[in-house]
Amino acid sequence: EAGVAQSPRYKIIEKRQSVAFWCNPISGHATLYWYQQILGQGPKLLIQFQNNGVVDDSQLPKDRFSAERLKGVDSTLKIQPAKLEDSAVYLCASTSDFSGELFFGEGSRLTVL
Amino acid sequence: SQQGEEDPQALSIQEGENATMNCSYKTSINNLQWYRQNSGRGLVHLILIRSNEREKHSGRLRVTLDTSKKSSSLLITASRAADTASYFCATVSGAGSYQLTFGKGTKLSVIP
């Protein structure tokens, strides 16, 4: 079974530029999450999707971050404009049920200069 | 906000020794999970313990849960150099949607 795919793995941008990250969850997983992990900290939830609907985006900085999940499968997380404090690893995770583990991708490491 | 707090923040042991990491949390939970993260990689699920369970084993891993103290511990026996990684506890609360709230993690170094 293929795992959660994310791209790009690494991205370096200047502040005020924009960036987009892509995630393809495990086939059949209805629930998809985006987490932000700043160096030395644990992952922090940004947004949760159930199929193509948003379940929780209360911690998403909506003035600069946006996310969508097309047709309930792939998802894109966008940052525009980026700030220095957005430097982090952006992790995508998915799950098939509400009782077990989350499956994580390798993450997309963003450096904002 | 981060629910779980791991202790210690960093741990260095010799290969073959046991490693114990602790996690404390604040609110009632549905289940608690432990994940491992190798440097520069994603998180890998290790073990899940439900709120009505007290202890669980998986290979060299042993997890305990004390809901009265709102704490959990992860024991790795006979550690190997390959166990070097960061370990995170994550809690799922009983209310609302299914979300994991992570702690800050314990960085384990196993010296060959």
PDB file of C-alpha atoms in Angstrom:
ATOM      1  CA  GLU A   1       0.000   0.000   0.000  1.00  0.00           C
ATOM      2  CA  ALA A   2       1.408   3.376  -1.012  1.00  0.00           C
ATOM      3  CA  GLY A   3       1.918   5.856   1.802  1.00  0.00           C
ATOM      4  CA  VAL A   4       1.026   9.525   2.053  1.00  0.00           C
ATOM      5  CA  ALA A   5       2.831  11.442  -0.671  1.00  0.00           C
ATOM      6  CA  GLN A   6       3.936  15.058  -0.262  1.00  0.00           C
ATOM      7  CA  SER A   7       5.765  17.493  -2.498  1.00  0.00           C
ATOM      8  CA  PRO A   8       7.983  19.351  -2.674  1.00  0.00           C
ATOM      9  CA  ARG A   9      10.251  17.967   0.061  1.00  0.00           C
ATOM     10  CA  TYR A  10      12.155  21.229   0.360  1.00  0.00           C
ATOM     11  CA  LYS A  11      11.358  24.810  -0.571  1.00  0.00           C
ATOM     12  CA  ILE A  12      13.282  28.023   0.043  1.00  0.00           C
ATOM     13  CA  ILE A  13      11.554  31.340  -0.610  1.00  0.00           C
ATOM     14  CA  GLU A  14      11.922  34.998   0.248  1.00  0.00           C
ATOM     15  CA  LYS A  15       9.487  36.571   2.684  1.00  0.00           C
ATOM     16  CA  ARG A  16       6.324  37.906   1.075  1.00  0.00           C
ATOM     17  CA  GLN A  17       6.541  35.287  -1.689  1.00  0.00           C
ATOM     18  CA  SER A  18       3.990  32.520  -2.040  1.00  0.00           C
ATOM     19  CA  VAL A  19       4.353  28.757  -1.826  1.00  0.00           C
ATOM     20  CA  ALA A  20       2.115  25.725  -2.268  1.00  0.00           C
ATOM     21  CA  PHE A  21       2.414  22.223  -0.890  1.00  0.00           C
ATOM     22  CA  TRP A  22       0.653  19.176  -2.245  1.00  0.00           C
ATOM     23  CA  CYS A  23      -0.506  16.030  -0.484  1.00  0.00           C
ATOM     24  CA  ASN A  24      -1.925  12.772  -1.789  1.00  0.00           C
ATOM     25  CA  PRO A  25      -3.301  10.663   1.077  1.00  0.00           C
ATOM     26  CA  ILE A  26      -3.533   6.909   1.270  1.00  0.00           C
ATOM     27  CA  SER A  27      -6.224   5.643  -1.078  1.00  0.00           C
ATOM     28  CA  GLY A  28      -9.595   5.465   0.601  1.00  0.00           C
ATOM     29  CA  HIS A  29      -8.691   7.650   3.566  1.00  0.00           C
ATOM     30  CA  ALA A  30     -11.504  10.117   4.000  1.00  0.00           C
ATOM     31  CA  THR A  31      -9.858  12.274   6.652  1.00  0.00           C
ATOM     32  CA  LEU A  32      -6.846  14.434   5.871  1.00  0.00           C
ATOM     33  CA  TYR A  33      -4.852  16.722   8.145  1.00  0.00           C
ATOM     34  CA  TRP A  34      -2.222  19.401   7.682  1.00  0.00           C
ATOM     35  CA  TYR A  35       0.164  19.944  10.576  1.00  0.00           C
ATOM     36  CA  GLN A  36       2.874  22.572  11.034  1.00  0.00           C
ATOM     37  CA  GLN A  37       6.015  21.506  12.887  1.00  0.00           C
ATOM     38  CA  ILE A  38       8.437  24.205  13.909  1.00  0.00           C
ATOM     39  CA  LEU A  39      11.972  23.037  14.674  1.00  0.00           C
ATOM     40  CA  GLY A  40      12.209  21.483  18.120  1.00  0.00           C
ATOM     41  CA  GLN A  41       8.457  21.357  18.671  1.00  0.00           C
ATOM     42  CA  GLY A  42       5.656  18.887  18.174  1.00  0.00           C
ATOM     43  CA  PRO A  43       3.277  19.075  15.214  1.00  0.00           C
ATOM     44  CA  LYS A  44       0.462  21.606  15.488  1.00  0.00           C
ATOM     45  CA  LEU A  45      -2.800  21.041  13.634  1.00  0.00           C
ATOM     46  CA  LEU A  46      -3.619  23.608  10.958  1.00  0.00           C
ATOM     47  CA  ILE A  47      -6.655  22.111   9.245  1.00  0.00           C
ATOM     48  CA  GLN A  48      -8.693  18.909   9.105  1.00  0.00           C
ATOM     49  CA  PHE A  49     -10.746  17.727   6.116  1.00  0.00           C
ATOM     50  CA  GLN A  50     -13.397  15.040   5.977  1.00  0.00           C
ATOM     51  CA  ASN A  51     -13.753  14.095   2.302  1.00  0.00           C
ATOM     52  CA  ASN A  52     -13.737  17.529   0.640  1.00  0.00           C
ATOM     53  CA  GLY A  53     -15.267  19.429   3.545  1.00  0.00           C
ATOM     54  CA  VAL A  54     -13.432  21.342   6.257  1.00  0.00           C
ATOM     55  CA  VAL A  55     -13.964  19.906   9.745  1.00  0.00           C
ATOM     56  CA  ASP A  56     -11.719  22.286  11.667  1.00  0.00           C
ATOM     57  CA  ASP A  57      -9.602  25.198  10.506  1.00  0.00           C
ATOM     58  CA  SER A  58      -9.625  27.147  13.755  1.00  0.00           C
ATOM     59  CA  GLN A  59      -5.812  27.208  13.957  1.00  0.00           C
ATOM     60  CA  LEU A  60      -5.191  28.119  10.337  1.00  0.00           C
ATOM     61  CA  PRO A  61      -3.939  31.724   9.949  1.00  0.00           C
ATOM     62  CA  LYS A  62      -6.510  32.551   7.322  1.00  0.00           C
ATOM     63  CA  ASP A  63      -5.035  35.912   6.410  1.00  0.00           C
ATOM     64  CA  ARG A  64      -2.140  34.102   4.727  1.00  0.00           C
ATOM     65  CA  PHE A  65      -2.836  30.373   4.698  1.00  0.00           C
ATOM     66  CA  SER A  66      -5.420  28.581   2.585  1.00  0.00           C
ATOM     67  CA  ALA A  67      -6.085  24.923   1.918  1.00  0.00           C
ATOM     68  CA  GLU A  68      -8.369  22.904  -0.266  1.00  0.00           C
ATOM     69  CA  ARG A  69      -9.064  19.272  -0.926  1.00  0.00           C
ATOM     70  CA  LEU A  70     -10.082  18.616  -4.483  1.00  0.00           C
ATOM     71  CA  LYS A  71     -12.715  15.922  -5.001  1.00  0.00           C
ATOM     72  CA  GLY A  72     -12.003  14.577  -1.519  1.00  0.00           C
ATOM     73  CA  VAL A  73      -8.603  13.175  -2.486  1.00  0.00           C
ATOM     74  CA  ASP A  74      -5.531  15.396  -3.022  1.00  0.00           C
ATOM     75  CA  SER A  75      -5.014  18.505  -0.958  1.00  0.00           C
ATOM     76  CA  THR A  76      -3.060  21.718  -1.409  1.00  0.00           C
ATOM     77  CA  LEU A  77      -1.848  24.059   1.314  1.00  0.00           C
ATOM     78  CA  LYS A  78      -0.888  27.564   0.214  1.00  0.00           C
ATOM     79  CA  ILE A  79       0.902  30.363   2.031  1.00  0.00           C
ATOM     80  CA  GLN A  80       0.684  33.881   0.620  1.00  0.00           C
ATOM     81  CA  PRO A  81       2.506  36.032   1.581  1.00  0.00           C
ATOM     82  CA  ALA A  82       5.039  34.049   3.597  1.00  0.00           C
ATOM     83  CA  LYS A  83       6.599  35.370   6.784  1.00  0.00           C
ATOM     84  CA  LEU A  84       9.862  34.390   8.443  1.00  0.00           C
ATOM     85  CA  GLU A  85       7.950  32.595  11.205  1.00  0.00           C
ATOM     86  CA  ASP A  86       6.359  30.276   8.633  1.00  0.00           C
ATOM     87  CA  SER A  87       9.664  28.414   8.360  1.00  0.00           C
ATOM     88  CA  ALA A  88       8.691  24.910   9.409  1.00  0.00           C
ATOM     89  CA  VAL A  89       7.946  21.418   8.188  1.00  0.00           C
ATOM     90  CA  TYR A  90       4.429  20.991   6.860  1.00  0.00           C
ATOM     91  CA  LEU A  91       3.157  17.491   7.473  1.00  0.00           C
ATOM     92  CA  CYS A  92       0.186  15.876   5.820  1.00  0.00           C
ATOM     93  CA  ALA A  93      -1.555  12.937   7.476  1.00  0.00           C
ATOM     94  CA  SER A  94      -4.565  10.793   6.718  1.00  0.00           C
ATOM     95  CA  THR A  95      -6.717   8.200   8.400  1.00  0.00           C
ATOM     96  CA  SER A  96      -9.530   5.896   7.421  1.00  0.00           C
ATOM     97  CA  ASP A  97     -11.391   5.822  10.706  1.00  0.00           C
ATOM     98  CA  PHE A  98     -11.896   7.724  13.908  1.00  0.00           C
ATOM     99  CA  SER A  99     -10.381   5.232  16.257  1.00  0.00           C
ATOM    100  CA  GLY A 100      -6.848   4.546  15.162  1.00  0.00           C
ATOM    101  CA  GLU A 101      -3.571   5.889  13.989  1.00  0.00           C
ATOM    102  CA  LEU A 102      -2.703   8.664  11.597  1.00  0.00           C
ATOM    103  CA  PHE A 103      -0.430   7.983   8.637  1.00  0.00           C
ATOM    104  CA  PHE A 104       2.040  10.776   7.938  1.00  0.00           C
ATOM    105  CA  GLY A 105       3.893  11.832   4.836  1.00  0.00           C
ATOM    106  CA  GLU A 106       7.593  12.745   4.886  1.00  0.00           C
ATOM    107  CA  GLY A 107       6.768  16.428   5.119  1.00  0.00           C
ATOM    108  CA  SER A 108       7.628  19.567   3.168  1.00  0.00           C
ATOM    109  CA  ARG A 109      10.365  21.672   4.734  1.00  0.00           C
ATOM    110  CA  LEU A 110       9.896  25.404   4.143  1.00  0.00           C
ATOM    111  CA  THR A 111      12.615  27.963   4.730  1.00  0.00           C
ATOM    112  CA  VAL A 112      11.598  31.624   4.496  1.00  0.00           C
ATOM    113  CA  LEU A 113      14.512  34.056   4.122  1.00  0.00           C
TER     114      LEU A 113
ATOM    115  CA  SER B   1      -2.327  24.317  21.921  1.00  0.00           C
ATOM    116  CA  GLN B   2      -0.235  21.318  22.969  1.00  0.00           C
ATOM    117  CA  GLN B   3      -1.932  18.885  25.298  1.00  0.00           C
ATOM    118  CA  GLY B   4       0.851  16.445  26.023  1.00  0.00           C
ATOM    119  CA  GLU B   5       4.135  17.313  27.635  1.00  0.00           C
ATOM    120  CA  GLU B   6       6.941  14.785  27.371  1.00  0.00           C
ATOM    121  CA  ASP B   7       9.630  14.349  29.937  1.00  0.00           C
ATOM    122  CA  PRO B   8      12.592  14.393  29.648  1.00  0.00           C
ATOM    123  CA  GLN B   9      13.140  16.701  26.685  1.00  0.00           C
ATOM    124  CA  ALA B  10      16.312  14.795  25.821  1.00  0.00           C
ATOM    125  CA  LEU B  11      17.667  11.413  26.844  1.00  0.00           C
ATOM    126  CA  SER B  12      21.008   9.806  26.065  1.00  0.00           C
ATOM    127  CA  ILE B  13      21.651   6.146  26.845  1.00  0.00           C
ATOM    128  CA  GLN B  14      23.986   3.326  25.889  1.00  0.00           C
ATOM    129  CA  GLU B  15      22.910   0.632  23.488  1.00  0.00           C
ATOM    130  CA  GLY B  16      21.269  -2.230  25.349  1.00  0.00           C
ATOM    131  CA  GLU B  17      19.876  -0.037  28.122  1.00  0.00           C
ATOM    132  CA  ASN B  18      16.189   0.689  28.609  1.00  0.00           C
ATOM    133  CA  ALA B  19      14.725   4.093  27.771  1.00  0.00           C
ATOM    134  CA  THR B  20      11.707   5.516  29.559  1.00  0.00           C
ATOM    135  CA  MET B  21       9.806   8.579  28.398  1.00  0.00           C
ATOM    136  CA  ASN B  22       6.867  10.154  30.158  1.00  0.00           C
ATOM    137  CA  CYS B  23       3.916  12.134  28.912  1.00  0.00           C
ATOM    138  CA  SER B  24       1.468  14.215  30.900  1.00  0.00           C
ATOM    139  CA  TYR B  25      -1.745  15.688  29.560  1.00  0.00           C
ATOM    140  CA  LYS B  26      -4.454  18.015  30.799  1.00  0.00           C
ATOM    141  CA  THR B  27      -7.918  16.975  29.654  1.00  0.00           C
ATOM    142  CA  SER B  28      -9.794  13.686  29.445  1.00  0.00           C
ATOM    143  CA  ILE B  29      -8.864  11.512  26.493  1.00  0.00           C
ATOM    144  CA  ASN B  30     -10.302   8.870  24.204  1.00  0.00           C
ATOM    145  CA  ASN B  31      -6.907   7.386  23.426  1.00  0.00           C
ATOM    146  CA  LEU B  32      -3.216   8.220  23.608  1.00  0.00           C
ATOM    147  CA  GLN B  33      -0.693   7.389  20.911  1.00  0.00           C
ATOM    148  CA  TRP B  34       3.081   7.387  20.636  1.00  0.00           C
ATOM    149  CA  TYR B  35       4.916   8.294  17.454  1.00  0.00           C
ATOM    150  CA  ARG B  36       8.552   8.203  16.415  1.00  0.00           C
ATOM    151  CA  GLN B  37      10.213  10.730  14.134  1.00  0.00           C
ATOM    152  CA  ASN B  38      13.635  10.167  12.672  1.00  0.00           C
ATOM    153  CA  SER B  39      15.557  13.301  11.791  1.00  0.00           C
ATOM    154  CA  GLY B  40      14.140  14.946   8.680  1.00  0.00           C
ATOM    155  CA  ARG B  41      11.380  12.382   8.276  1.00  0.00           C
ATOM    156  CA  GLY B  42       7.671  12.088   8.940  1.00  0.00           C
ATOM    157  CA  LEU B  43       6.064  10.595  12.035  1.00  0.00           C
ATOM    158  CA  VAL B  44       5.590   6.861  12.376  1.00  0.00           C
ATOM    159  CA  HIS B  45       2.931   5.398  14.620  1.00  0.00           C
ATOM    160  CA  LEU B  46       4.243   3.127  17.365  1.00  0.00           C
ATOM    161  CA  ILE B  47       1.400   2.201  19.658  1.00  0.00           C
ATOM    162  CA  LEU B  48      -2.086   3.270  20.724  1.00  0.00           C
ATOM    163  CA  ILE B  49      -3.597   2.821  24.155  1.00  0.00           C
ATOM    164  CA  ARG B  50      -7.259   3.495  24.857  1.00  0.00           C
ATOM    165  CA  SER B  51      -8.559   5.268  27.936  1.00  0.00           C
ATOM    166  CA  ASN B  52      -9.899   2.023  29.414  1.00  0.00           C
ATOM    167  CA  GLU B  53      -6.552   0.245  29.066  1.00  0.00           C
ATOM    168  CA  ARG B  54      -3.700   0.416  31.556  1.00  0.00           C
ATOM    169  CA  GLU B  55      -0.833  -1.264  29.753  1.00  0.00           C
ATOM    170  CA  LYS B  56       0.025  -2.365  26.261  1.00  0.00           C
ATOM    171  CA  HIS B  57       2.989  -4.126  24.685  1.00  0.00           C
ATOM    172  CA  SER B  58       4.343  -4.210  21.161  1.00  0.00           C
ATOM    173  CA  GLY B  59       7.691  -5.905  20.602  1.00  0.00           C
ATOM    174  CA  ARG B  60      10.261  -4.007  22.687  1.00  0.00           C
ATOM    175  CA  LEU B  61       7.740  -1.274  23.514  1.00  0.00           C
ATOM    176  CA  ARG B  62       5.660  -1.070  26.650  1.00  0.00           C
ATOM    177  CA  VAL B  63       3.163   1.718  27.215  1.00  0.00           C
ATOM    178  CA  THR B  64       1.296   2.449  30.408  1.00  0.00           C
ATOM    179  CA  LEU B  65      -1.581   4.834  30.970  1.00  0.00           C
ATOM    180  CA  ASP B  66      -2.772   6.283  34.272  1.00  0.00           C
ATOM    181  CA  THR B  67      -5.893   8.318  33.596  1.00  0.00           C
ATOM    182  CA  SER B  68      -6.190   9.365  37.248  1.00  0.00           C
ATOM    183  CA  LYS B  69      -2.798  11.070  36.987  1.00  0.00           C
ATOM    184  CA  LYS B  70      -3.288  12.018  33.342  1.00  0.00           C
ATOM    185  CA  SER B  71       0.027  10.484  32.417  1.00  0.00           C
ATOM    186  CA  SER B  72       1.559   7.831  30.202  1.00  0.00           C
ATOM    187  CA  SER B  73       4.968   6.299  29.858  1.00  0.00           C
ATOM    188  CA  LEU B  74       6.775   4.654  26.967  1.00  0.00           C
ATOM    189  CA  LEU B  75       9.450   2.089  27.750  1.00  0.00           C
ATOM    190  CA  ILE B  76      11.833   0.883  25.065  1.00  0.00           C
ATOM    191  CA  THR B  77      13.744  -2.173  26.243  1.00  0.00           C
ATOM    192  CA  ALA B  78      17.181  -3.259  25.045  1.00  0.00           C
ATOM    193  CA  SER B  79      17.635  -0.085  23.003  1.00  0.00           C
ATOM    194  CA  ARG B  80      19.487  -0.060  19.689  1.00  0.00           C
ATOM    195  CA  ALA B  81      21.286   2.701  17.826  1.00  0.00           C
ATOM    196  CA  ALA B  82      18.426   2.619  15.311  1.00  0.00           C
ATOM    197  CA  ASP B  83      16.044   3.744  18.084  1.00  0.00           C
ATOM    198  CA  THR B  84      17.705   7.179  17.994  1.00  0.00           C
ATOM    199  CA  ALA B  85      14.838   9.536  17.148  1.00  0.00           C
ATOM    200  CA  SER B  86      12.333  11.951  18.653  1.00  0.00           C
ATOM    201  CA  TYR B  87       9.337  10.415  20.366  1.00  0.00           C
ATOM    202  CA  PHE B  88       5.994  12.191  20.669  1.00  0.00           C
ATOM    203  CA  CYS B  89       2.890  11.405  22.597  1.00  0.00           C
ATOM    204  CA  ALA B  90      -0.393  12.492  21.085  1.00  0.00           C
ATOM    205  CA  THR B  91      -3.806  12.567  22.691  1.00  0.00           C
ATOM    206  CA  VAL B  92      -7.266  12.256  21.212  1.00  0.00           C
ATOM    207  CA  SER B  93      -9.913  13.910  23.348  1.00  0.00           C
ATOM    208  CA  GLY B  94     -13.311  12.403  23.892  1.00  0.00           C
ATOM    209  CA  ALA B  95     -15.193  15.343  22.455  1.00  0.00           C
ATOM    210  CA  GLY B  96     -15.461  16.774  18.983  1.00  0.00           C
ATOM    211  CA  SER B  97     -13.754  15.592  15.828  1.00  0.00           C
ATOM    212  CA  TYR B  98     -10.945  13.046  15.715  1.00  0.00           C
ATOM    213  CA  GLN B  99      -7.778  15.084  16.162  1.00  0.00           C
ATOM    214  CA  LEU B 100      -4.374  14.325  17.616  1.00  0.00           C
ATOM    215  CA  THR B 101      -2.755  16.936  19.852  1.00  0.00           C
ATOM    216  CA  PHE B 102       0.985  16.432  20.147  1.00  0.00           C
ATOM    217  CA  GLY B 103       3.484  17.204  22.862  1.00  0.00           C
ATOM    218  CA  LYS B 104       6.915  18.697  22.286  1.00  0.00           C
ATOM    219  CA  GLY B 105       8.648  15.338  22.204  1.00  0.00           C
ATOM    220  CA  THR B 106      11.610  13.570  23.775  1.00  0.00           C
ATOM    221  CA  LYS B 107      14.815  13.376  21.779  1.00  0.00           C
ATOM    222  CA  LEU B 108      16.405   9.982  22.378  1.00  0.00           C
ATOM    223  CA  SER B 109      20.025   9.286  21.521  1.00  0.00           C
ATOM    224  CA  VAL B 110      21.250   5.699  21.757  1.00  0.00           C
ATOM    225  CA  ILE B 111      25.026   5.491  21.784  1.00  0.00           C
ATOM    226  CA  PRO B 112      26.503   2.368  20.188  1.00  0.00           C
TER     227      PRO B 112
END
